[in-house]
Amino acid sequence: MIVNGIEINVKRKNIKNLYLRVTAPDGEVKVSAPEYVSDEEIINFIESKMDWILKKREEIANTDYVPKLKYVNGEKHYLWGEEYTLQLIENNVKNAFAKDKTIYLPVSKRSKIKSRQKTLEDFYRNELKKEIPQIYNKCIKKVGKSPNEVKIRKMKNWGNCRKNGVITLNLNLAKKPKICLEYVFIHELCHLIEFNHSKNFKKLMDKNCPNWAEIKKILNG
Ligand SMILES: [Zn+2]
């Protein structure tokens, strides 16, 4: 069925009401309709929702959809800004490791996605634990403050700084170029001086990490 030039995928079902969905990533419009509702009623229903449909399709078009990871052989994953290919291996070694643009993931054959994901996350955590000491002294020297503790976590923001001096860094920083880790760490260290994003904070960033705006783009790009 085509309404206002938009193809509508209509399915008749044993239901009581009309349901409308716009699905990602293609912005496909799907309608579930009760058996007894006429085509005309469906068209009226779609037309009454046209503003919403168009808005939803635009939202979807403007979103970058990352395909869902399955942690299978050949899948692409990132380490320090570079693309690696995932290779599953038998779990007779404890930790995942990277070599020649391949990340070797030790998992049992029947492992579920969740446990593969956890093994890879442990790998990223270890990579960060190796890398943080490399930049630690340089960064605290620049800013002139040191944290009480540095934690690594999977979280929404790239970094976090608490008033008690605990800095938390996002596990996924291991996927980004190393300069991003440095930038985020400096950003959080600056919060030990300015606990906000005020003008003074920006001044601190300009001083301690002059090209921070550029790095921020790399980080979020
Ligand atoms: Zn901040």
PDB file of C-alpha atoms in Angstrom, residues 78-82 121 123-125 127-129 131-132 135 150-160 167-188 215-216 218-220:
ATOM      1  CA  TYR A  78      38.732  -1.268  16.945  1.00  0.00           C
ATOM      2  CA  LEU A  79      41.831  -0.977  19.073  1.00  0.00           C
ATOM      3  CA  TRP A  80      43.549   2.384  19.583  1.00  0.00           C
ATOM      4  CA  GLY A  81      41.864   3.825  16.524  1.00  0.00           C
ATOM      5  CA  GLU A  82      42.781   1.016  14.186  1.00  0.00           C
ATOM      6  CA  GLU A 121      35.830  -5.939  27.314  1.00  0.00           C
ATOM      7  CA  PHE A 123      40.876  -7.175  26.834  1.00  0.00           C
ATOM      8  CA  TYR A 124      40.062  -3.477  26.386  1.00  0.00           C
ATOM      9  CA  ARG A 125      40.336  -2.967  30.148  1.00  0.00           C
ATOM     10  CA  GLU A 127      44.862  -2.413  27.190  1.00  0.00           C
ATOM     11  CA  LEU A 128      43.837   0.697  29.106  1.00  0.00           C
ATOM     12  CA  LYS A 129      45.620  -0.516  32.236  1.00  0.00           C
ATOM     13  CA  GLU A 131      48.358   2.526  28.501  1.00  0.00           C
ATOM     14  CA  ILE A 132      47.320   4.746  31.409  1.00  0.00           C
ATOM     15  CA  ILE A 135      50.498   8.997  29.932  1.00  0.00           C
ATOM     16  CA  VAL A 150      41.683   6.076  38.407  1.00  0.00           C
ATOM     17  CA  LYS A 151      38.960   3.586  37.573  1.00  0.00           C
ATOM     18  CA  ILE A 152      37.954   2.033  34.260  1.00  0.00           C
ATOM     19  CA  ARG A 153      34.311   1.386  33.547  1.00  0.00           C
ATOM     20  CA  LYS A 154      31.852   0.863  30.766  1.00  0.00           C
ATOM     21  CA  MET A 155      29.696   3.970  30.925  1.00  0.00           C
ATOM     22  CA  LYS A 156      27.850   6.617  28.974  1.00  0.00           C
ATOM     23  CA  ASN A 157      30.390   9.437  29.184  1.00  0.00           C
ATOM     24  CA  TRP A 158      34.023   9.213  28.144  1.00  0.00           C
ATOM     25  CA  GLY A 159      35.203  10.209  31.568  1.00  0.00           C
ATOM     26  CA  ASN A 160      34.065  11.304  34.950  1.00  0.00           C
ATOM     27  CA  ILE A 167      38.557   9.764  37.965  1.00  0.00           C
ATOM     28  CA  THR A 168      36.732   7.170  35.916  1.00  0.00           C
ATOM     29  CA  LEU A 169      37.631   6.499  32.300  1.00  0.00           C
ATOM     30  CA  ASN A 170      35.397   4.803  29.774  1.00  0.00           C
ATOM     31  CA  LEU A 171      36.481   1.307  28.773  1.00  0.00           C
ATOM     32  CA  ASN A 172      35.735   2.140  25.129  1.00  0.00           C
ATOM     33  CA  LEU A 173      38.570   4.672  25.042  1.00  0.00           C
ATOM     34  CA  ALA A 174      40.744   1.685  24.093  1.00  0.00           C
ATOM     35  CA  LYS A 175      38.944   1.717  20.720  1.00  0.00           C
ATOM     36  CA  LYS A 176      39.926   5.310  19.980  1.00  0.00           C
ATOM     37  CA  PRO A 177      43.302   6.769  19.001  1.00  0.00           C
ATOM     38  CA  LYS A 178      45.574   7.062  22.037  1.00  0.00           C
ATOM     39  CA  ILE A 179      45.509  10.839  21.882  1.00  0.00           C
ATOM     40  CA  CYS A 180      41.827  10.627  22.909  1.00  0.00           C
ATOM     41  CA  LEU A 181      42.716   8.856  26.146  1.00  0.00           C
ATOM     42  CA  GLU A 182      45.187  11.602  26.933  1.00  0.00           C
ATOM     43  CA  TYR A 183      42.620  14.278  26.125  1.00  0.00           C
ATOM     44  CA  VAL A 184      39.919  12.730  28.315  1.00  0.00           C
ATOM     45  CA  PHE A 185      42.351  12.208  31.184  1.00  0.00           C
ATOM     46  CA  ILE A 186      43.510  15.836  31.003  1.00  0.00           C
ATOM     47  CA  HIS A 187      39.875  16.966  30.835  1.00  0.00           C
ATOM     48  CA  GLU A 188      39.067  15.048  34.021  1.00  0.00           C
ATOM     49  CA  ILE A 215      40.771  15.652  19.474  1.00  0.00           C
ATOM     50  CA  LYS A 216      37.213  15.871  20.743  1.00  0.00           C
ATOM     51  CA  ILE A 218      38.136  12.527  16.581  1.00  0.00           C
ATOM     52  CA  LEU A 219      36.755  11.024  19.767  1.00  0.00           C
ATOM     53  CA  ASN A 220      33.126  11.573  18.866  1.00  0.00           C
TER      54      ASN A 220
END
